[in-house]
Coordinates of C-alpha atoms and ligand atoms in Angstrom, one line a residue:
X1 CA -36.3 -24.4 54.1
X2 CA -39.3 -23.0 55.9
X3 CA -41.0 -24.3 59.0
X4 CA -44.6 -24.7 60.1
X5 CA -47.3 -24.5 62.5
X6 CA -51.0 -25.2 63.5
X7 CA -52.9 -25.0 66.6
X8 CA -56.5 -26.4 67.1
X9 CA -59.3 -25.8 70.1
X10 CA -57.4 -23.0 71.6
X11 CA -58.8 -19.0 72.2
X12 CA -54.9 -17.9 72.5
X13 CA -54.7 -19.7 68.8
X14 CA -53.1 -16.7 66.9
X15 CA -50.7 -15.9 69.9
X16 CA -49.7 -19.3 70.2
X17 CA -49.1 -19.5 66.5
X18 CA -47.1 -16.2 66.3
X19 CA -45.1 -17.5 69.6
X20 CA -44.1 -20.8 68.1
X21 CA -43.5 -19.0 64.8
X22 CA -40.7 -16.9 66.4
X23 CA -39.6 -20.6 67.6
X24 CA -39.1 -22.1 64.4
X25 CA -37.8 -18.1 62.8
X26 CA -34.2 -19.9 61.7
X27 CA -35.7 -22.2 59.2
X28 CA -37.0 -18.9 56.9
X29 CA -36.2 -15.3 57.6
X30 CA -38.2 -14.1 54.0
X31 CA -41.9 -13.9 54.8
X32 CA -44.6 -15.3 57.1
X33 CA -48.2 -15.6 57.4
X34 CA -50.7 -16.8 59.7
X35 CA -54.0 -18.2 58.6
X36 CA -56.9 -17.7 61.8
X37 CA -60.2 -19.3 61.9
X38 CA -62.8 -19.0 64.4
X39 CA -66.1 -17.5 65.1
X40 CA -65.4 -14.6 62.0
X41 CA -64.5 -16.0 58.3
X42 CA -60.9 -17.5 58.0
X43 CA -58.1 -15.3 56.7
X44 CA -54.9 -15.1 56.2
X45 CA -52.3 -12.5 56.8
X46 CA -49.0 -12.3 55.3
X47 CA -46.2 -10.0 56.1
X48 CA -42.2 -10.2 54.7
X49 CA -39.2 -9.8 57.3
X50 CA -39.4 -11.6 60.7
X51 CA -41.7 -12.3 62.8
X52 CA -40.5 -10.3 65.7
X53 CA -41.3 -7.4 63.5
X54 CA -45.2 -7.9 64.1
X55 CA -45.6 -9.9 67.2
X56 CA -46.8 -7.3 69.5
X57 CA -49.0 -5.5 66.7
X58 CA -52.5 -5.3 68.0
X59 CA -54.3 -5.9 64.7
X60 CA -52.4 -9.5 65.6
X61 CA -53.1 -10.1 68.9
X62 CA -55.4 -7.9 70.3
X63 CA -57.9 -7.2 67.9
X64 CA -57.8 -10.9 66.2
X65 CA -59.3 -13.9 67.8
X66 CA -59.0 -17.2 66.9
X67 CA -59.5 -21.1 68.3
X68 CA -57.5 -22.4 65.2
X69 CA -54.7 -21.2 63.0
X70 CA -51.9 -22.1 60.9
X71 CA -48.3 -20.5 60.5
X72 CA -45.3 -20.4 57.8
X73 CA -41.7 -18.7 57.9
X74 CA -40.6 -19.1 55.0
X75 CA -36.8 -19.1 53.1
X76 CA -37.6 -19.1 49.5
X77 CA -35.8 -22.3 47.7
X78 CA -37.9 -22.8 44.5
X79 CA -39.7 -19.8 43.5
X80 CA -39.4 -16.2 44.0
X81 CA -38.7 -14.5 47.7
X82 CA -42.1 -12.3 47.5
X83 CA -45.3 -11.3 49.0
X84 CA -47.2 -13.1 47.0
X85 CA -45.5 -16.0 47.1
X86 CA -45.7 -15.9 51.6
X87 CA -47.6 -18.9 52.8
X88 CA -49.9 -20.2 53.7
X89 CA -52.3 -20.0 50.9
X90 CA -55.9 -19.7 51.5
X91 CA -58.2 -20.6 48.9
X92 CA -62.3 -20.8 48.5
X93 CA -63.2 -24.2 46.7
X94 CA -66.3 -27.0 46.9
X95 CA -64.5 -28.2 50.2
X96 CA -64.7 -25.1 51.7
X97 CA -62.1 -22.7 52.9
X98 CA -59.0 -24.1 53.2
X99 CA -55.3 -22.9 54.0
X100 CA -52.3 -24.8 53.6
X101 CA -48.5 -24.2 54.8
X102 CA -45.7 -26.3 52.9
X103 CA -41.9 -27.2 54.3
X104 CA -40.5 -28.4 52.0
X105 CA -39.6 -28.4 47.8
X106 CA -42.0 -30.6 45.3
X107 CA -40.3 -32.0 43.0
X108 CA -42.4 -33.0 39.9
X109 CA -43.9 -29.7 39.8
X110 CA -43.9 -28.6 36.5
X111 CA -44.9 -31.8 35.0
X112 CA -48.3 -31.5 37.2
X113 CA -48.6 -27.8 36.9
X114 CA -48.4 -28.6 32.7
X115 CA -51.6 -31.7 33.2
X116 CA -53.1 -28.4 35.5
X117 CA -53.2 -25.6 33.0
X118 CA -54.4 -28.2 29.9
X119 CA -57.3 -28.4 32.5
X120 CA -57.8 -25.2 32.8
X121 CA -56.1 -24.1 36.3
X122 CA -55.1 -20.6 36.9
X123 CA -51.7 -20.0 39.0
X124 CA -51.9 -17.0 41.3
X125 CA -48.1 -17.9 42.3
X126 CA -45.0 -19.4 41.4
X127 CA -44.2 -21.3 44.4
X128 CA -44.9 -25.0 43.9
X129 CA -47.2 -25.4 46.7
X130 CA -50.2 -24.2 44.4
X131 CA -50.2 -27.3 42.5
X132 CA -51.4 -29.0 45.6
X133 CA -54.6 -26.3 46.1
X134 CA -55.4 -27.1 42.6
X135 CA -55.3 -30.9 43.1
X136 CA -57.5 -30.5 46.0
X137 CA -60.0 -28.3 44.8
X138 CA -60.4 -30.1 41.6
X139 CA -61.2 -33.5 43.4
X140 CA -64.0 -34.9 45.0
X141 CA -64.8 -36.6 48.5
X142 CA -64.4 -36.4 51.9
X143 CA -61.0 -33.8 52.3
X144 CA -58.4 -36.3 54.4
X145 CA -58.8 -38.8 51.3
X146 CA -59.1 -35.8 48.9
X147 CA -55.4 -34.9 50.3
X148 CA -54.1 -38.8 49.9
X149 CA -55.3 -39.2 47.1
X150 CA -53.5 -35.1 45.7
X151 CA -50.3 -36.3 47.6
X152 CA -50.1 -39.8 45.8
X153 CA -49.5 -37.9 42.8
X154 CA -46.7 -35.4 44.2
X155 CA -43.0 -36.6 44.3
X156 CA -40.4 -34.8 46.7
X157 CA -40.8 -33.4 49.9
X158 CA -43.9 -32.2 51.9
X159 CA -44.6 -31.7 54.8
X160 CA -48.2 -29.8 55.4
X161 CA -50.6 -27.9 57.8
X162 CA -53.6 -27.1 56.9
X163 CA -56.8 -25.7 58.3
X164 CA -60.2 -26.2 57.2
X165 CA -62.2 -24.3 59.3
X166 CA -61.9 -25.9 63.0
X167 CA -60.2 -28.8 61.2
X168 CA -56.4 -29.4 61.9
X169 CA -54.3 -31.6 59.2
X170 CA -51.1 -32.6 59.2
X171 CA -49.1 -34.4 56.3
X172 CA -45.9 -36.0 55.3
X173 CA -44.8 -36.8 52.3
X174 CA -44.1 -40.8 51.9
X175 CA -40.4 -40.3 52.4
X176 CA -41.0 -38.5 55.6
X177 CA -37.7 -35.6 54.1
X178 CA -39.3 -32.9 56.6
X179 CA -40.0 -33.1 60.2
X180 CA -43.4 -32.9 61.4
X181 CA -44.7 -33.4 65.5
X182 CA -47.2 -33.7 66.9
X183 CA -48.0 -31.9 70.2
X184 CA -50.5 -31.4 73.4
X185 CA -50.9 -27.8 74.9
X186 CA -53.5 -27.0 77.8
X187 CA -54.8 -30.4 77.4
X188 CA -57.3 -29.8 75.3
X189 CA -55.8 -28.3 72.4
X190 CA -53.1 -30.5 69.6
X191 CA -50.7 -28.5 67.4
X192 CA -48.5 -29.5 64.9
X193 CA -45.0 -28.3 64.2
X194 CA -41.6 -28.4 62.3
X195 CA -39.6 -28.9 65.5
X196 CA -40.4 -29.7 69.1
X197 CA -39.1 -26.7 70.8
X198 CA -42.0 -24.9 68.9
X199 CA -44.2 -26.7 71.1
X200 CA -42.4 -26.7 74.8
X201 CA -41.8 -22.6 73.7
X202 CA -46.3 -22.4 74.0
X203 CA -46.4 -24.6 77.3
X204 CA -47.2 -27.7 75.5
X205 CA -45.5 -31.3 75.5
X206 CA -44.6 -33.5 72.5
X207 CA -46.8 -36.3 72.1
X208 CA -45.3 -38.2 68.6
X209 CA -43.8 -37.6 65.4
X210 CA -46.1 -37.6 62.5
X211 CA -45.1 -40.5 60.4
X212 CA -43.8 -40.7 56.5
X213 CA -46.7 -40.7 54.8
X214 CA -49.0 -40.1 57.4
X215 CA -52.0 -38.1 57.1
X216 CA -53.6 -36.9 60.7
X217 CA -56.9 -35.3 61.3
X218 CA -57.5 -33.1 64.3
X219 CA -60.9 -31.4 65.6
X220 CA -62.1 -30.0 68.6
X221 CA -58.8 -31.9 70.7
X222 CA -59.5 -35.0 69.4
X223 CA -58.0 -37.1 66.8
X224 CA -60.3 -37.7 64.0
X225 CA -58.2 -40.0 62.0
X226 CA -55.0 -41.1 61.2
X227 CA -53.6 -42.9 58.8
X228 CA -51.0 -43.8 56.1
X229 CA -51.7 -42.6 52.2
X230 CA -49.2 -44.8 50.4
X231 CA -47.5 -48.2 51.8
X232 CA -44.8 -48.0 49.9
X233 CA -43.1 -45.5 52.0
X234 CA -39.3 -45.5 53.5
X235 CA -38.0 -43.2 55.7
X236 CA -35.4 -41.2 53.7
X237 CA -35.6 -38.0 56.2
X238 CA -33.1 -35.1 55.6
X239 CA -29.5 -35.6 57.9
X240 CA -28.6 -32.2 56.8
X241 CA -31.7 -31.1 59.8
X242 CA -29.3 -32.8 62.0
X243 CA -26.3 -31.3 60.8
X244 CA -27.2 -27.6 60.2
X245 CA -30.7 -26.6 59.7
X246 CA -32.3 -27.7 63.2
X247 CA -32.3 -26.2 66.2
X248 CA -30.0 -27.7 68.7
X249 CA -32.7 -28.5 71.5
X250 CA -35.1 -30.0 69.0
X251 CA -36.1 -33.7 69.4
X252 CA -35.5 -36.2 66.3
X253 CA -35.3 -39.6 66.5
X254 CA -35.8 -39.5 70.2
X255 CA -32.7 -37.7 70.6
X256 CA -31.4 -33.7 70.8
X257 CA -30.5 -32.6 68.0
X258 CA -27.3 -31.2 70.0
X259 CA -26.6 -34.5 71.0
X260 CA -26.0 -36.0 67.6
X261 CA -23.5 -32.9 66.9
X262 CA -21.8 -33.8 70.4
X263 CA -21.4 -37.1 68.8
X264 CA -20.6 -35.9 65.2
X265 CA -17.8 -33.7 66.9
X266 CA -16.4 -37.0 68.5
X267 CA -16.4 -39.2 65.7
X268 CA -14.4 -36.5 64.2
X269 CA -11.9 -36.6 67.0
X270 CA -11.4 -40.1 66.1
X271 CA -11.0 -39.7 62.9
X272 CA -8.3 -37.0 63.5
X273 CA -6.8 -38.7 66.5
X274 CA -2.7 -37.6 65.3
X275 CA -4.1 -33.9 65.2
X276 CA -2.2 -31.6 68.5
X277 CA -3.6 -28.1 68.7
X278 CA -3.6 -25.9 71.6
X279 CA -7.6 -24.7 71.4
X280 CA -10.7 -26.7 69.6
X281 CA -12.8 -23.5 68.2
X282 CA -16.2 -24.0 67.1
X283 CA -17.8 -21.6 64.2
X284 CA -20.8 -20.1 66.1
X285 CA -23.7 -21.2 66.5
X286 CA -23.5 -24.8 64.2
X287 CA -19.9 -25.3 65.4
X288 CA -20.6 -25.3 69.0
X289 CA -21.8 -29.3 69.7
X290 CA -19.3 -30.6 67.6
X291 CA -16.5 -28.8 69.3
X292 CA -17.7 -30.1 72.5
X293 CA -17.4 -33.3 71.1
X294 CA -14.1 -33.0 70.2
X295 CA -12.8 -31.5 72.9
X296 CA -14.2 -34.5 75.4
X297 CA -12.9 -37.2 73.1
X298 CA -9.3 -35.3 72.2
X299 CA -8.9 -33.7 75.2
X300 CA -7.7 -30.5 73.6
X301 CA -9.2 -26.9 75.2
X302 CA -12.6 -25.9 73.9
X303 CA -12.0 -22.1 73.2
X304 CA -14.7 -19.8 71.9
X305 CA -12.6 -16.8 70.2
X306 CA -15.6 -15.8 67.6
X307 CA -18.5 -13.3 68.1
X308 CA -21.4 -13.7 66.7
X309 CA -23.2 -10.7 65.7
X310 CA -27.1 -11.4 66.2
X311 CA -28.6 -9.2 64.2
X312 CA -27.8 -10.3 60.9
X313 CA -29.1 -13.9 59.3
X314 CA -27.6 -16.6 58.8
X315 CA -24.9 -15.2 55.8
X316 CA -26.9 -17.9 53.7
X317 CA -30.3 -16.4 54.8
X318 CA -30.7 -13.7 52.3
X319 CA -30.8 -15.0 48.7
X320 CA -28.7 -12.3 47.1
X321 CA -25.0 -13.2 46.8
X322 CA -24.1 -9.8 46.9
X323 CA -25.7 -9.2 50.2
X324 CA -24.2 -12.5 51.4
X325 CA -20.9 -11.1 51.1
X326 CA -21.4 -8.3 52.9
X327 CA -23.1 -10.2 55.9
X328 CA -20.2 -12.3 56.1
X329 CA -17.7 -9.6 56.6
X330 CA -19.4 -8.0 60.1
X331 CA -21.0 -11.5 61.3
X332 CA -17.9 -13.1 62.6
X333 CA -15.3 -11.2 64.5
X334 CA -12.1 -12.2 66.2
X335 CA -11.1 -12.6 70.2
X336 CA -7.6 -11.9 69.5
X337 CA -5.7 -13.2 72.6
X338 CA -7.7 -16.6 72.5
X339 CA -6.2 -16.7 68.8
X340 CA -2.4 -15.0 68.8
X341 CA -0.2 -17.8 68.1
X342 CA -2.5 -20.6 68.6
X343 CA -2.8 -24.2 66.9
X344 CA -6.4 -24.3 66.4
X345 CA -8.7 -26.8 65.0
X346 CA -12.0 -25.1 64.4
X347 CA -15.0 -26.4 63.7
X348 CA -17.7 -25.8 61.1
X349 CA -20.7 -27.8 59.9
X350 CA -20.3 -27.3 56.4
X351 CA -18.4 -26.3 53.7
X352 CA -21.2 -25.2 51.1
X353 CA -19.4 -22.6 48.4
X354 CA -16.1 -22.2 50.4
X355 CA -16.1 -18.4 50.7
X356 CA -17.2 -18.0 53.9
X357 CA -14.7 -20.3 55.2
X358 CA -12.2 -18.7 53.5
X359 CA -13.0 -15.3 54.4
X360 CA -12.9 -16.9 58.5
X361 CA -9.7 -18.5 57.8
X362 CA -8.6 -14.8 56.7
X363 CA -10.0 -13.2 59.7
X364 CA -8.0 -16.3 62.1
X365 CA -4.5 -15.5 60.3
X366 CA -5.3 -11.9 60.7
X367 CA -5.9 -12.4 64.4
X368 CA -2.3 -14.0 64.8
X369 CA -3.0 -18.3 64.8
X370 CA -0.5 -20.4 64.1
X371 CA -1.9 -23.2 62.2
X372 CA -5.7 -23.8 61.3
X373 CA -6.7 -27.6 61.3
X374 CA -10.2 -27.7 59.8
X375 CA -12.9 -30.2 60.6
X376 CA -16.3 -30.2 59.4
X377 CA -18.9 -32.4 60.7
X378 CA -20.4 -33.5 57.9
X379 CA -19.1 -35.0 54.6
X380 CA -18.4 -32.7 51.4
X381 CA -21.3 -31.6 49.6
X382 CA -21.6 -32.7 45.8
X383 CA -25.3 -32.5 44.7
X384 CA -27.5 -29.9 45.2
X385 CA -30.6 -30.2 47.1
X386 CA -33.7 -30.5 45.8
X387 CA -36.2 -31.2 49.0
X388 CA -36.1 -28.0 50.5
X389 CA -32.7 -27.1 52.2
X390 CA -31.0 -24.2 50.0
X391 CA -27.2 -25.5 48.0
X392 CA -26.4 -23.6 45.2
X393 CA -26.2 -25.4 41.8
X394 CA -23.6 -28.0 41.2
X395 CA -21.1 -25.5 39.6
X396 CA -21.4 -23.7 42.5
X397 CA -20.4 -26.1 45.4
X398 CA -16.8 -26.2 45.8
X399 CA -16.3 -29.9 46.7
X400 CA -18.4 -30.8 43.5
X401 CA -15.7 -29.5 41.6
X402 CA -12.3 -29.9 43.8
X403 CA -10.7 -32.4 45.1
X404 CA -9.7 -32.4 49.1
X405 CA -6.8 -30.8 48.9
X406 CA -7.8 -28.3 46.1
X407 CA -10.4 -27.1 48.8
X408 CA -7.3 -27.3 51.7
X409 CA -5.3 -24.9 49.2
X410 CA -8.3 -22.6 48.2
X411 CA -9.3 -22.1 52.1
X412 CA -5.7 -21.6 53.3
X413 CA -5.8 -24.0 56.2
X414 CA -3.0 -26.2 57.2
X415 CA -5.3 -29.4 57.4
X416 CA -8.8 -29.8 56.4
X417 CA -10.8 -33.1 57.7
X418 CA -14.5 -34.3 56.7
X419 CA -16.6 -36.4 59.1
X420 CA -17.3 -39.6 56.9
X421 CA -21.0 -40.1 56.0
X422 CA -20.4 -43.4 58.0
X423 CA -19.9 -41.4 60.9
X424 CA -22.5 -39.0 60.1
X425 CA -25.1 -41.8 59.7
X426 CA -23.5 -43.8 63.3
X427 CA -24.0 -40.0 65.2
X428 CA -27.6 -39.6 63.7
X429 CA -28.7 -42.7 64.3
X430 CA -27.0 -43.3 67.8
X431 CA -25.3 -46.4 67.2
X432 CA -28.5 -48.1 66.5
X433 CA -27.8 -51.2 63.8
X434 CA -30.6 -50.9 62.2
X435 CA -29.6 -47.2 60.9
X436 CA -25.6 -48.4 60.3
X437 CA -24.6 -48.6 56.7
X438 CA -26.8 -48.9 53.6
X439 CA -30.0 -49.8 55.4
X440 CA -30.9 -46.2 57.3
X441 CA -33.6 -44.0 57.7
X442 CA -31.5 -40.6 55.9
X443 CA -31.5 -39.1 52.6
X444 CA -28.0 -38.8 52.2
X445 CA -28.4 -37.2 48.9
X446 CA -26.2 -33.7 49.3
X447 CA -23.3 -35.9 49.8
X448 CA -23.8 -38.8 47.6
X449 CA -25.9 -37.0 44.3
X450 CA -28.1 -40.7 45.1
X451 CA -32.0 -39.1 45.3
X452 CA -34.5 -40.8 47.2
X453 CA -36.8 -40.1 44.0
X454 CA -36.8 -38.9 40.3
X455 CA -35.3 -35.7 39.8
X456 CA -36.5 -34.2 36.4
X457 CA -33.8 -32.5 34.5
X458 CA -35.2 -29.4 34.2
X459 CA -35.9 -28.8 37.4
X460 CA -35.1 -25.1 39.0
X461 CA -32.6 -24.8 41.0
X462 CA -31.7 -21.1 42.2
X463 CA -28.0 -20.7 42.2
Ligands
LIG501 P1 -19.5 -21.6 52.5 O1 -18.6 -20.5 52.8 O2 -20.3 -21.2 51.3 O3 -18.9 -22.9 52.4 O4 -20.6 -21.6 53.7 C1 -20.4 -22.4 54.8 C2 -21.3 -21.9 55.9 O5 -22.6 -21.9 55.5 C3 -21.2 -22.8 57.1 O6 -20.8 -22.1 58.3 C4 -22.6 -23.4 57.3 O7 -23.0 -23.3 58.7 C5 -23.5 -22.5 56.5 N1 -24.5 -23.3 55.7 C6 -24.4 -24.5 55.2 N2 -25.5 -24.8 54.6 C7 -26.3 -23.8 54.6 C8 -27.6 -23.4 54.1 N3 -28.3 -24.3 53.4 N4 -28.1 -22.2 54.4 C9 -27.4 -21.4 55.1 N5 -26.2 -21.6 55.6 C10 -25.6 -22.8 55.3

């Protein structure tokens, strides 16, 4: 989980960068860092916390100018939540100076970093990224085919920005598991981003999607070269962004994201067409499209009786379960007279360890409903994830190790429905055949442990 940035051929570079960075904030709440190049020597700045915490600092926007620059927010997923360990790295090498931002989780890591070290490599970090500095400064050639040539040899998920001087590239890995767009701003100037909202947010339009695979050179407003590192690519791009991690007004697959939850909220209706409740409640913010969804299709009341509180993360957002317990608690609060003896059916996402869930279902009872029917609008996760998005280990996931209605019984809820991965794929892929069934563009692999690629054994997984 972490999202990125770049901007080319633009003075307002690191403004721009630090704007679009506050854009994409919900995919990594840890650290962030913003690599500048101009007319002074490149350099990178890293800070931990949000971005909001620095945006108006003058040594960022006043006293630093830039025409290109690369961003990262980062949520840590396989290595430790640190300083040291905030992208993007900058590193001096025969190519140059170059930075690079990563979304996304490698997975044969340690069986590269092992060929690294017998060759003499030194690791300033423990985030998996540095493997790819080291492939790159070790080879030879002209750097677009230098980066092919590094990312034929990595397996997993990556999707990159990085800045060589004036020198814009963006990369995705063969599977295409992150998003990555492409965008035009004043005209002149191209960036690159996680999600399209990033873009519109700096006055810029979205021009394409950066392919799986693809590798895209950008200098002075112009494309330099584009083109595809390893044929035997097939889309296998994360649904769970669609689901949860996205934000609602980004664009994927030519669609809102906040459409396909409209529609995964429908297909859920369906599914649960005997259901009669007074109120359809969503679980804010993730719950919201679906809940519209199935109050159009069911025709029950759409009810908001939950309060967010804004200013704490996502209750997953901090790594430490002990402070994810607490966040819980105060993040979700009750409207009481939208609740007292209500049928409800409320609507999450995703059931991930079960205790949040439980602890709402708590808070609802507490609050006077009647009887809780609850829909989630994806299916139940089994296998952890190992391309970027943050599930605990297997032992850890409740539907990994309980059946339906041992997870009905644990929550405390009167029903408890799953949207089909069927469904999921049909809502993600807006009815389009070609997606239906076996043959889609997804990695489906949270809810079917099936991995798009090898998945070493030992690979670490923080719980
Ligand atoms: P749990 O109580 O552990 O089942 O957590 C469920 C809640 O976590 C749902 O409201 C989801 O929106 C949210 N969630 C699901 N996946 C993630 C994730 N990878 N990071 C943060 N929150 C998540």
């Amino acid at each position: 989980m972490c999202g990125i940035i770049g901007i080319e051929n633009n003075e307002n570079a690191v403004v721009l960068t630090a704007a679009g960075l506050l854009t994409l904030q919900h995919r990594g709440e840890e650290s962030f860092g913003i690599t500048l190049s101009g007319k002074d020597k490149m350099k990178t700045l890293k800070y931990m916390g949000l971005v909001s915490k620095v945006f108006d600092d003058e040594i960022l926007l006043k006293k630093l100018s830039a025409t290109a620059a690369i961003g990262h927010v980062r949520y840590t997923t396989s290595s430790k939540s640190s300083l040291i360990n905030a992208q993007p790295f900058q590193m001096s090498c025969i190519h140059g100076n170059i930075s690079v931002a990563h979304n996304g989780n490698i997975t044969n890591f340690y069986e590269i970093k092992e060929m690294l070290l017998k060759k003499g490599a030194i690791f300033n970090h423990t985030s998996d990224t540095e493997i790819l500095l080291h492939l790159i400064a070790m080879s030879e050639g002209e750097l677009s085919d230098i980066i092919a040539s590094s990312m034929y040899k990595l397996d997993g998920a990556f999707s990159l920005v990085i800045l060589r001087d004036k020198t814009l590239i963006g990369a995705r890995d063969k599977n295409g598991f992150r998003p990555l767009v492409l965008g035009k701003v004043d005209s002149k100037s191209y960036v690159l981003s996680s999600e399209t909202p990033a873009i519109e947010v700096i006055g810029g339009k979205y021009v394409r999607d950066i392919e799986p695979g693809e590798i895209i050179v950008i200098e002075n407003g112009e494309i330099k070269k584009s083109f595809v590192y390893d044929s035997s690519k097939k889309q296998n791009t994360c649904i769970f962004e669609q689901v949860y991690f996205a934000r609602p007004d980004s664009i994927m697959f030519k669609h809102t994201v906040k459409e396909a939850r409209v529609k995964m909220g429908e297909y859920l209706a369906l599914q649960m067409e005997d259901i009669k409740a007074d109120i359809v409640m969503p679980v804010p913010d993730t719950g919201y499209c679906a809940a519209i969804g199935f109050s159009r299709i069911s025709n029950i009341l759409f009810e908001n009786g939950l309060v967010r509180n804004y200013y704490v993360g996502r209750s997953f957002i901090k790594p430490m379960q002990n402070l994810r317990d607490l966040i819980a608690r105060f993040k979700l609060r009750p409207i009481k007279d939208v609740i007292n003896g209500k049928e409800i059916v409320l609507i999450d996402d995703s059931i991930v360890r079960g205790t949040t869930s439980r602890r709402l279902v708590n808070i609802l009872k507490e609050a006077g409903s009647k009887k809780i029917h609850f829909a989630l609008s994806c299916p139940p996760i089994i296998s952890s994830c190992h391309y970027g998005i943050d599930t605990p280990n297997k032992e850890n996931l409740i539907a990994a190790n309980n059946s339906i209605e041992e997870i009905r019984k644990y929550l405390d809820v009167d029903t408890l429905f799953f949207l089909t991965l069927e469904n999921l794929i049909k809502a993600c892929s807006f009815g389009c055949k070609k997606n239906v069934g076996k043959d889609n563009d997804f990695c489906t692999s949270c809810f079917t442990g099936k991995y798009p690629t090898k998945i070493p054994n030992d690979i670490d997984r923080e719980s």
